[in-house]
Coordinates of C-alpha atoms and ligand atoms in Angstrom, one line a residue:
M40 CA -19.0 29.0 9.2
F41 CA -18.3 25.3 8.1
V42 CA -18.7 23.9 4.7
K43 CA -22.0 22.0 4.5
V44 CA -21.9 18.5 2.6
N45 CA -25.5 18.0 1.2
S46 CA -26.9 15.2 -1.0
F47 CA -26.8 15.4 -4.7
V48 CA -30.0 14.5 -6.4
D49 CA -31.6 14.9 -9.7
G50 CA -28.6 16.9 -11.0
R51 CA -28.4 19.4 -7.9
S52 CA -27.6 19.8 -4.3
L53 CA -30.1 18.7 -1.8
A54 CA -30.3 19.9 1.7
P55 CA -31.9 17.8 4.1
A56 CA -35.7 18.2 4.5
D57 CA -35.4 18.7 8.5
G58 CA -32.2 20.7 8.3
Q59 CA -30.2 18.1 10.4
Y60 CA -26.4 18.0 10.1
V61 CA -23.6 16.1 11.9
D62 CA -20.2 17.4 12.5
K63 CA -17.3 16.0 10.5
I64 CA -13.8 15.7 12.2
D65 CA -10.4 15.5 10.3
P66 CA -8.8 12.3 11.6
R67 CA -5.3 14.0 11.0
T68 CA -5.8 16.8 13.6
G69 CA -9.2 15.9 15.5
A70 CA -10.5 19.4 14.3
K71 CA -14.0 19.9 12.9
I72 CA -13.9 20.4 9.2
S73 CA -17.4 20.4 8.0
E74 CA -21.0 19.6 8.6
V75 CA -22.7 16.7 6.8
A76 CA -26.2 16.3 6.0
N77 CA -28.2 13.9 8.2
S78 CA -30.8 13.0 5.7
G79 CA -34.1 11.3 6.6
P80 CA -36.6 9.0 4.8
K81 CA -38.2 12.0 2.8
D82 CA -35.0 12.7 1.3
V83 CA -34.2 9.2 0.6
A84 CA -37.7 8.9 -1.1
L85 CA -36.7 12.0 -3.4
A86 CA -33.4 10.4 -4.5
I87 CA -35.2 7.1 -5.4
E88 CA -37.8 9.0 -7.3
S89 CA -35.2 10.9 -9.4
A90 CA -33.5 7.6 -10.2
A91 CA -36.7 5.8 -11.2
S92 CA -37.8 8.9 -13.3
A93 CA -34.4 9.0 -15.1
L94 CA -34.5 5.1 -15.7
Q95 CA -36.2 4.6 -19.0
G96 CA -34.2 7.4 -21.0
W97 CA -30.8 5.9 -19.6
R98 CA -31.8 2.1 -20.1
D99 CA -32.8 2.8 -23.7
M100 CA -29.9 4.9 -24.6
R101 CA -27.8 3.0 -27.3
P102 CA -25.0 1.1 -25.1
A103 CA -22.2 2.6 -27.2
E104 CA -23.6 6.2 -26.4
R105 CA -23.7 5.2 -22.6
G106 CA -20.1 3.8 -22.8
R107 CA -18.9 7.1 -24.6
I108 CA -20.3 9.0 -21.7
L109 CA -18.7 6.8 -19.0
N110 CA -15.3 7.1 -20.8
E111 CA -15.6 11.1 -20.6
F112 CA -16.6 10.6 -17.1
G113 CA -13.2 8.6 -16.6
R114 CA -11.4 11.6 -18.3
I115 CA -13.1 14.2 -16.2
I116 CA -12.1 12.2 -13.0
R117 CA -8.5 12.2 -14.0
Q118 CA -8.9 16.1 -14.7
S119 CA -10.4 16.6 -11.2
E120 CA -8.0 14.4 -9.5
N121 CA -6.7 17.2 -7.3
T122 CA -10.3 18.2 -6.1
L123 CA -11.5 14.8 -5.5
G124 CA -8.4 13.7 -4.0
A125 CA -8.2 16.6 -1.6
L126 CA -11.8 16.1 -0.3
E127 CA -11.1 12.5 0.2
K128 CA -7.8 13.1 2.0
A129 CA -9.5 15.5 4.4
D130 CA -12.2 13.1 5.2
T131 CA -9.9 9.9 5.6
G132 CA -6.4 11.4 6.4
K133 CA -4.9 9.2 3.5
P134 CA -1.2 10.1 2.7
G135 CA -0.7 11.4 -0.9
S136 CA 0.7 8.3 -2.6
E137 CA -2.3 6.1 -1.5
M138 CA -4.8 8.9 -2.6
A139 CA -3.1 9.2 -6.1
A140 CA -3.4 5.3 -6.7
L141 CA -6.9 5.2 -5.5
M142 CA -7.8 8.1 -7.8
D143 CA -6.4 6.3 -10.7
L144 CA -8.4 3.1 -9.9
T145 CA -11.5 5.3 -9.8
A146 CA -11.1 6.6 -13.2
Q147 CA -10.1 3.1 -14.5
Y148 CA -13.6 1.6 -13.4
F149 CA -15.3 4.1 -15.7
E150 CA -12.9 3.7 -18.5
F151 CA -13.0 -0.1 -18.2
Y152 CA -16.9 -0.6 -17.9
G153 CA -17.4 2.2 -20.4
G154 CA -15.5 0.1 -22.9
I155 CA -17.5 -3.2 -22.4
V156 CA -21.0 -2.0 -22.2
N157 CA -21.8 -4.5 -24.9
V158 CA -19.7 -7.5 -23.8
M159 CA -22.3 -9.4 -22.1
D160 CA -25.5 -9.2 -24.3
G161 CA -26.9 -12.6 -24.6
D162 CA -27.0 -15.7 -26.9
V163 CA -28.9 -17.3 -29.4
I164 CA -30.0 -20.9 -28.3
N165 CA -30.5 -23.3 -31.4
Q166 CA -33.8 -25.5 -31.0
G167 CA -34.1 -26.3 -34.7
P168 CA -35.8 -24.4 -37.7
D169 CA -39.2 -24.0 -35.7
Y170 CA -37.9 -21.7 -33.2
H171 CA -35.7 -18.7 -32.8
I172 CA -34.6 -18.4 -29.1
Y173 CA -32.5 -15.9 -27.5
T174 CA -31.4 -14.5 -24.3
R175 CA -30.9 -10.9 -23.3
R176 CA -29.6 -9.0 -20.1
D177 CA -31.8 -6.4 -18.7
P178 CA -30.8 -3.9 -16.0
F179 CA -32.6 -4.4 -12.6
G180 CA -33.8 -0.6 -12.5
V181 CA -32.8 1.5 -9.6
I182 CA -29.7 0.1 -7.7
G183 CA -28.9 1.3 -4.1
V184 CA -25.2 1.3 -3.5
I185 CA -24.3 1.5 0.1
L186 CA -20.5 2.2 1.0
P187 CA -17.9 2.2 3.8
W188 CA -15.3 4.8 4.7
N189 CA -12.1 3.0 4.0
A190 CA -11.6 3.8 0.3
P191 CA -14.8 5.8 -0.6
L192 CA -14.3 6.9 -4.2
H193 CA -12.7 3.6 -5.2
Q194 CA -15.5 1.4 -3.6
A195 CA -18.2 3.7 -5.1
A196 CA -16.7 3.5 -8.7
R197 CA -16.3 -0.1 -8.7
A198 CA -20.1 -0.6 -8.0
I199 CA -21.5 2.5 -9.8
A200 CA -19.6 2.1 -13.0
P201 CA -20.9 -1.4 -14.0
A202 CA -24.3 -0.5 -12.7
L203 CA -24.5 2.6 -14.9
A204 CA -22.8 0.7 -17.9
T205 CA -25.7 -1.9 -17.8
G206 CA -28.3 0.8 -17.8
N207 CA -29.4 0.9 -14.4
T208 CA -29.6 4.2 -12.4
V209 CA -28.2 4.6 -9.0
V210 CA -28.8 6.0 -5.5
A211 CA -25.5 5.8 -3.7
K212 CA -24.8 6.4 0.1
P213 CA -21.5 7.1 1.2
S214 CA -20.4 6.5 4.9
E215 CA -21.6 9.3 7.0
H216 CA -17.7 9.8 7.7
T217 CA -16.6 10.3 4.1
S218 CA -19.3 11.8 2.0
A219 CA -17.7 14.8 0.5
S220 CA -15.8 13.1 -2.3
L221 CA -18.7 11.1 -3.6
V222 CA -20.9 14.2 -3.6
E223 CA -18.3 15.9 -5.8
L224 CA -18.1 12.8 -8.2
A225 CA -21.9 12.9 -8.7
R226 CA -21.5 16.8 -9.7
I227 CA -18.8 16.0 -12.2
A228 CA -20.9 13.2 -13.6
V229 CA -23.2 15.8 -14.9
L230 CA -20.4 17.6 -16.7
A231 CA -19.4 14.4 -18.5
G232 CA -23.0 14.0 -19.9
V233 CA -24.6 11.6 -17.3
P234 CA -28.3 12.8 -17.3
A235 CA -29.7 14.3 -14.1
G236 CA -31.2 11.8 -11.9
V237 CA -29.0 8.8 -13.3
F238 CA -26.5 9.0 -10.5
N239 CA -27.6 10.4 -7.2
V240 CA -26.0 10.5 -3.8
I241 CA -27.9 10.5 -0.6
V242 CA -25.7 11.6 2.6
G243 CA -26.6 10.6 6.2
K244 CA -26.6 7.7 8.6
G245 CA -26.8 4.2 7.7
S246 CA -29.3 3.1 10.3
V247 CA -31.9 5.5 8.7
I248 CA -30.9 5.4 5.0
G249 CA -30.2 1.7 4.6
P250 CA -33.5 0.4 5.7
A251 CA -35.4 3.3 3.8
M252 CA -33.6 2.4 0.7
A253 CA -34.1 -1.5 1.2
H254 CA -37.8 -1.0 1.8
N255 CA -38.5 1.2 -1.1
P256 CA -40.2 -0.8 -4.0
H257 CA -38.2 1.2 -6.7
I258 CA -34.9 -0.2 -5.3
R259 CA -34.4 -3.5 -7.3
K260 CA -30.9 -4.2 -6.0
I261 CA -28.6 -3.2 -3.5
S262 CA -24.7 -3.5 -3.6
F263 CA -23.5 -3.3 -0.1
T264 CA -19.8 -2.8 0.9
G265 CA -19.3 -2.7 4.7
G266 CA -19.1 -4.7 7.9
L267 CA -21.0 -7.9 8.8
R268 CA -23.5 -6.6 11.2
A269 CA -25.0 -4.0 8.8
G270 CA -24.8 -6.5 5.9
Q271 CA -26.9 -8.9 8.1
E272 CA -29.3 -6.4 9.0
L273 CA -29.7 -5.4 5.3
G274 CA -30.1 -9.1 4.5
H275 CA -33.2 -9.5 6.7
I276 CA -35.1 -6.8 5.0
A277 CA -34.0 -8.3 1.6
A278 CA -35.2 -11.6 2.5
D279 CA -38.7 -10.3 3.0
R280 CA -38.6 -8.4 -0.4
I281 CA -36.8 -11.0 -2.2
L282 CA -34.3 -8.2 -3.0
P283 CA -31.2 -9.2 -4.6
L284 CA -27.9 -8.2 -3.0
T285 CA -24.2 -8.0 -3.7
L286 CA -22.6 -8.1 -0.1
E287 CA -18.8 -7.3 0.1
L288 CA -18.2 -7.7 3.8
G289 CA -15.2 -8.2 6.1
G290 CA -12.2 -10.3 6.2
K291 CA -9.4 -12.1 8.3
S292 CA -7.3 -13.1 5.3
A293 CA -4.5 -15.5 5.7
N294 CA -1.0 -14.6 4.2
I295 CA 1.0 -17.8 4.1
V296 CA 4.8 -17.6 4.0
F297 CA 6.5 -21.0 3.1
D298 CA 10.0 -21.7 3.6
D299 CA 11.2 -21.7 0.0
A300 CA 9.8 -18.1 -0.5
D301 CA 12.0 -15.1 -1.3
L302 CA 12.1 -13.9 2.6
D303 CA 13.0 -10.3 1.9
A304 CA 10.2 -9.7 -0.7
A305 CA 7.8 -11.6 1.7
A306 CA 8.6 -9.5 4.6
K307 CA 8.2 -6.4 2.6
G308 CA 4.9 -7.6 0.9
S309 CA 3.5 -8.9 4.3
T310 CA 4.3 -5.6 5.9
K311 CA 2.2 -3.8 3.2
A312 CA -0.5 -6.5 3.6
F313 CA -1.4 -5.3 7.0
T314 CA -0.4 -1.7 7.0
W315 CA -1.6 -0.3 3.6
N316 CA -4.4 2.2 4.5
S317 CA -3.3 1.7 8.2
G318 CA -4.8 -1.7 8.0
Q319 CA -8.3 -0.3 7.1
W320 CA -8.6 -2.6 4.2
C321 CA -11.2 -5.7 3.9
A322 CA -8.6 -8.1 2.3
A323 CA -5.7 -7.0 4.6
G324 CA -3.5 -10.0 5.2
T325 CA -4.0 -10.0 9.1
R326 CA -3.2 -13.6 9.8
L327 CA 0.4 -14.1 8.9
L328 CA 1.1 -17.9 8.6
V329 CA 4.8 -18.7 8.7
Q330 CA 6.5 -21.9 8.2
E331 CA 8.2 -23.1 11.5
S332 CA 11.7 -23.7 9.8
I333 CA 11.8 -19.9 9.0
H334 CA 9.6 -18.5 11.7
D335 CA 12.4 -16.6 13.6
R336 CA 14.4 -15.4 10.9
F337 CA 11.2 -14.2 9.1
V338 CA 9.8 -12.5 12.2
D339 CA 13.1 -10.4 12.5
K340 CA 12.8 -9.3 9.0
L341 CA 9.1 -8.3 9.4
I342 CA 10.0 -6.2 12.6
S343 CA 12.7 -4.5 10.8
E344 CA 10.3 -3.7 7.8
V345 CA 7.6 -2.6 10.3
G346 CA 10.0 -0.4 12.3
A347 CA 10.9 1.3 9.1
L348 CA 7.4 2.7 8.6
R349 CA 6.5 6.4 9.1
V350 CA 3.1 7.0 10.7
G351 CA 1.8 10.5 10.5
P352 CA -0.2 13.2 8.7
E353 CA 2.3 14.1 6.1
D354 CA 1.8 13.3 2.4
D355 CA 4.8 11.0 2.2
S356 CA 3.9 9.1 5.5
T357 CA 3.8 5.3 4.9
S358 CA 0.7 5.1 7.3
G359 CA -2.0 7.9 7.9
P360 CA -4.5 7.9 10.6
I361 CA -7.5 5.8 11.5
T362 CA -10.6 7.5 9.7
T363 CA -13.2 7.3 12.5
H364 CA -12.9 7.9 16.1
A365 CA -15.0 4.8 17.0
Q366 CA -12.5 2.6 14.9
F367 CA -9.5 4.3 16.6
E368 CA -11.0 3.2 19.9
K369 CA -11.9 -0.2 18.8
I370 CA -8.3 -0.9 17.5
Q371 CA -7.0 0.0 21.1
S372 CA -9.5 -2.4 22.7
Y373 CA -7.7 -5.3 20.9
F374 CA -4.4 -4.2 22.6
A375 CA -6.2 -4.8 25.9
I376 CA -7.7 -8.2 24.6
A377 CA -4.2 -9.3 23.3
E378 CA -2.8 -8.7 26.8
R379 CA -5.5 -10.6 28.7
E380 CA -4.8 -13.3 26.3
G381 CA -1.0 -13.3 27.1
L382 CA 0.3 -11.8 23.9
K383 CA 2.9 -9.1 24.1
P384 CA 3.6 -6.9 20.9
A385 CA 6.9 -7.6 19.1
I386 CA 6.7 -4.1 17.9
G387 CA 4.0 -1.3 18.2
G388 CA 0.9 -2.2 20.4
K389 CA -0.1 1.5 21.4
V390 CA -1.2 4.8 20.1
A391 CA 1.3 6.7 17.8
T392 CA 1.9 10.2 19.0
R393 CA 3.1 12.9 16.8
A394 CA 4.2 16.5 18.3
G395 CA 1.6 19.0 16.8
Y396 CA -1.0 16.3 16.1
E397 CA -1.8 15.0 19.5
N398 CA -5.7 14.9 18.8
G399 CA -5.0 12.8 15.7
W400 CA -5.9 9.2 15.6
Y401 CA -2.7 7.4 14.9
I402 CA -1.9 3.7 15.8
E403 CA 1.5 2.1 15.7
P404 CA 1.8 -0.8 13.2
T405 CA 1.8 -3.8 15.4
V406 CA 3.1 -7.3 15.2
Y407 CA 2.0 -10.1 17.7
S408 CA 4.0 -13.3 17.5
G409 CA 3.2 -16.6 18.8
V410 CA -0.5 -16.4 18.1
T411 CA -2.7 -19.4 17.9
N412 CA -5.7 -19.4 15.5
D413 CA -8.2 -19.7 18.2
M414 CA -7.1 -16.5 20.0
T415 CA -9.6 -13.4 19.5
L416 CA -7.0 -11.5 17.6
A417 CA -6.9 -14.2 14.9
R418 CA -10.5 -14.7 14.9
E419 CA -12.2 -11.2 14.6
E420 CA -11.5 -8.5 11.9
I421 CA -9.8 -5.5 13.5
F422 CA -9.6 -3.3 10.7
G423 CA -6.5 -1.6 11.9
P424 CA -2.7 -2.1 11.4
I425 CA -2.3 -5.2 13.6
V426 CA -1.0 -8.7 12.4
C427 CA -1.0 -12.0 14.1
V428 CA 1.9 -14.3 13.1
I429 CA 0.8 -17.9 13.5
P430 CA 3.5 -20.6 13.0
F431 CA 2.8 -23.8 10.8
K432 CA 4.4 -27.2 10.1
D433 CA 3.7 -28.0 6.5
E434 CA 1.4 -27.5 3.7
A435 CA -1.5 -29.3 5.1
D436 CA -1.2 -27.6 8.4
A437 CA -1.2 -24.2 6.5
L438 CA -4.3 -24.8 4.8
R439 CA -6.0 -26.2 7.9
I440 CA -5.3 -22.9 9.8
A441 CA -6.0 -20.7 6.8
N442 CA -9.4 -22.0 6.3
D443 CA -10.3 -22.2 9.9
S444 CA -12.1 -18.8 9.8
E445 CA -15.5 -17.6 9.3
F446 CA -14.3 -15.2 6.7
G447 CA -13.0 -15.9 3.3
L448 CA -12.2 -12.7 1.4
G449 CA -8.5 -12.7 0.3
A450 CA -5.4 -14.8 0.8
G451 CA -1.7 -14.6 0.0
I452 CA 0.8 -17.3 -0.9
W453 CA 4.6 -16.6 -1.0
S454 CA 6.5 -19.7 -2.5
R455 CA 8.7 -20.5 -5.3
D456 CA 7.3 -23.9 -5.9
I457 CA 4.8 -23.5 -8.7
G458 CA 3.2 -26.9 -7.9
R459 CA 2.5 -26.0 -4.2
V460 CA 1.2 -22.6 -5.4
H461 CA -1.4 -24.1 -7.6
R462 CA -2.3 -26.8 -5.0
V463 CA -2.6 -24.3 -2.2
A464 CA -4.6 -21.7 -4.3
A465 CA -7.1 -24.5 -5.2
Q466 CA -7.7 -25.5 -1.6
L467 CA -7.9 -22.1 0.0
E468 CA -11.4 -20.8 0.9
A469 CA -11.1 -17.2 -0.2
G470 CA -12.5 -15.2 -3.2
R471 CA -9.0 -13.8 -4.2
I472 CA -5.5 -15.4 -3.8
V473 CA -2.4 -13.3 -4.6
V474 CA 0.9 -15.0 -5.0
N475 CA 4.4 -13.6 -4.3
E476 CA 3.0 -10.0 -3.7
Y477 CA 0.1 -8.9 -1.5
S478 CA -2.0 -6.4 -3.5
G479 CA -5.6 -5.5 -4.2
G480 CA -5.7 -7.0 -7.7
F481 CA -7.0 -5.1 -10.6
V482 CA -10.1 -3.4 -11.9
Q483 CA -10.3 -6.3 -14.3
T484 CA -10.0 -9.1 -11.6
P485 CA -13.3 -10.2 -9.8
C486 CA -13.5 -9.4 -6.1
G487 CA -15.7 -10.9 -3.6
G488 CA -16.0 -13.3 -0.5
F489 CA -16.5 -16.8 0.4
K490 CA -18.3 -17.6 3.6
Q491 CA -19.3 -14.5 5.8
S492 CA -17.2 -12.3 3.7
G493 CA -20.2 -12.1 1.5
Y494 CA -21.7 -13.0 -2.0
G495 CA -21.9 -11.6 -5.5
R496 CA -18.8 -10.1 -7.1
E497 CA -17.5 -6.7 -7.8
Q498 CA -14.8 -5.8 -10.6
G499 CA -14.0 -7.6 -13.8
I500 CA -16.3 -8.6 -16.7
D501 CA -18.3 -10.8 -14.4
A502 CA -19.6 -7.9 -12.5
L503 CA -21.9 -7.1 -15.5
S504 CA -23.7 -10.3 -14.8
H505 CA -24.3 -8.9 -11.1
Y506 CA -25.9 -5.9 -12.4
T507 CA -28.3 -7.5 -15.1
Q508 CA -31.0 -10.1 -14.9
L509 CA -31.2 -12.8 -17.6
K510 CA -34.3 -13.1 -19.7
S511 CA -35.1 -15.7 -22.3
V512 CA -37.2 -14.9 -25.4
I513 CA -38.6 -18.0 -27.0
I514 CA -40.3 -17.6 -30.5
R515 CA -42.1 -20.2 -32.3
L516 CA -41.8 -19.4 -36.0
Ligands
NAD752 P1 -20.3 -0.4 8.3 O1 -21.0 -1.6 7.9 O2 -20.5 0.1 9.6 O3 -20.9 0.7 7.4 C1 -20.9 0.5 5.9 C2 -22.2 1.4 5.4 O4 -23.2 0.8 5.7 C3 -22.0 2.6 5.8 O5 -22.5 3.6 4.7 C4 -23.2 2.7 6.8 O6 -23.6 4.1 7.0 C5 -24.2 1.8 6.3 N1 -24.9 1.1 7.3 C6 -24.8 0.9 8.6 N2 -25.8 0.6 9.3 C7 -26.7 0.1 8.3 C8 -27.8 -0.7 8.2 N3 -28.5 -1.2 9.1 N4 -28.4 -1.1 6.9 C9 -27.8 -0.4 5.7 N5 -26.5 0.2 5.8 C10 -26.0 0.5 6.9 O7 -18.7 -0.5 7.6 P2 -17.6 0.6 7.9 O8 -17.2 0.5 9.3 O9 -18.0 1.6 7.2 O10 -16.5 -0.2 6.9 C11 -15.8 -1.2 7.4 C12 -16.3 -2.6 7.0 O11 -16.3 -2.7 5.6 C13 -15.1 -3.6 7.3 O12 -15.8 -4.7 7.8 C14 -14.5 -4.0 6.0 O13 -14.0 -5.3 5.9 C15 -15.7 -3.9 5.1 N6 -15.3 -3.6 3.6 C16 -15.4 -4.7 2.8 C17 -15.0 -4.5 1.5 C18 -15.2 -5.7 0.5 O14 -14.8 -5.5 -0.7 N7 -15.5 -6.8 0.9 C19 -14.4 -3.4 1.2 C20 -14.2 -2.4 2.1 C21 -14.6 -2.5 3.3

């Protein structure tokens, strides 16, 4: 008998009405580990009704009390780190150090937003003695949160925490590949004092649940994190309903190394930029732009950093498996595309095999050098540990190449020239620029895309404005 992962609705576990489940496979071993609910429209409707019924009480609760509950939630997340982390590790295959960092961030979102529930309340607008005018920020109501599989709890927390802090209730849909940890998160929310129905999780396939959510009139906003295609499909439904969306989509981020950079630090950071989470990272630095004058020296350093990585199922591996089989196959298809376009890997370029784990889904971290920005590998998001090294001449050339992409999520700059850093950061078409390291930023720093990487913002104080709608009250005295 396998564990069954069910939805969590109105404070309790909910099995799918039609009894359908799908198998969940452990990416580290290729073995089945659980059965995941394949919920249908009836289950979605129940979850949304539950969130709608809980709305009034949660919205009208004194904000400081909501904040206290969210802080308590953060504390219980830290206390439950091992249980939550183990569920997510089994679903994703993440190594221990990555999982620990993501658990810390998950708790931080509830602590941060729990502490700033009142920060964005509204203003008084002076129109002389005959008027009292003010603005207030009202919650939308029931928010749908649709999530990908690459960092399930982290991405869930960054949308759910500000949504709850501002008085909305939530129906969250994890990826069908990584549902278990989010269901557990909803269960422990009740222990923290989050009232039943305020935070529901509906488990199942996006093609069924996404449209059922978007068409339901109780859903007043959707925060979607995932790929371009599903984001566009949601956008079509949203256009008909005038349904507000936050879209956090994919990327093909440029990571630019200038000749005045600390090359050792840049080689280390640029390796992490495309191999963290085995490259399954929306803001991964997968177009590595390197100034011609240092190109060969830098590529040697990069190859030696990449060669030192350890791919495997162990907790101390530097890279774990690819989380879904479809993604594992998709990444391999890019090796064939690279070959057809005349590229040879400088290192990697194949499936990584590990004795005892022959059925696991491992890919060798891969560097292609001599890539031009018009090649398929430089245009498309691969979402795996593959980097394209693209040479450039000078600052203007670097900017031209970096901005020549349909995406605009993240970017990196490596340089010790502070003037150049600010000039380039101002011109880059990307939502987040990181200088002299390549990281995911902080809970407190806004995250979101330019161009086809999406719109709206998660993280930071500004996210509060994306989970509320502004109302003016004009009083003639
Ligand atoms: P995906 O688009 O396949 O799935 C994301 C979610 O959408 C899943 O829960 C899925 O079930 C659901 N879904 C699928 N079809 C849908 C539809 N028609 N309507 C509504 N929902 C639907 O993405 P994925 O493969 O799970 O994740 C990888 C993608 O997510 C990459 O493109 C990555 O860049 C992106 N991502 C972006 C960010 C960011 O912050 N910008 C963060 C993480 C991942």
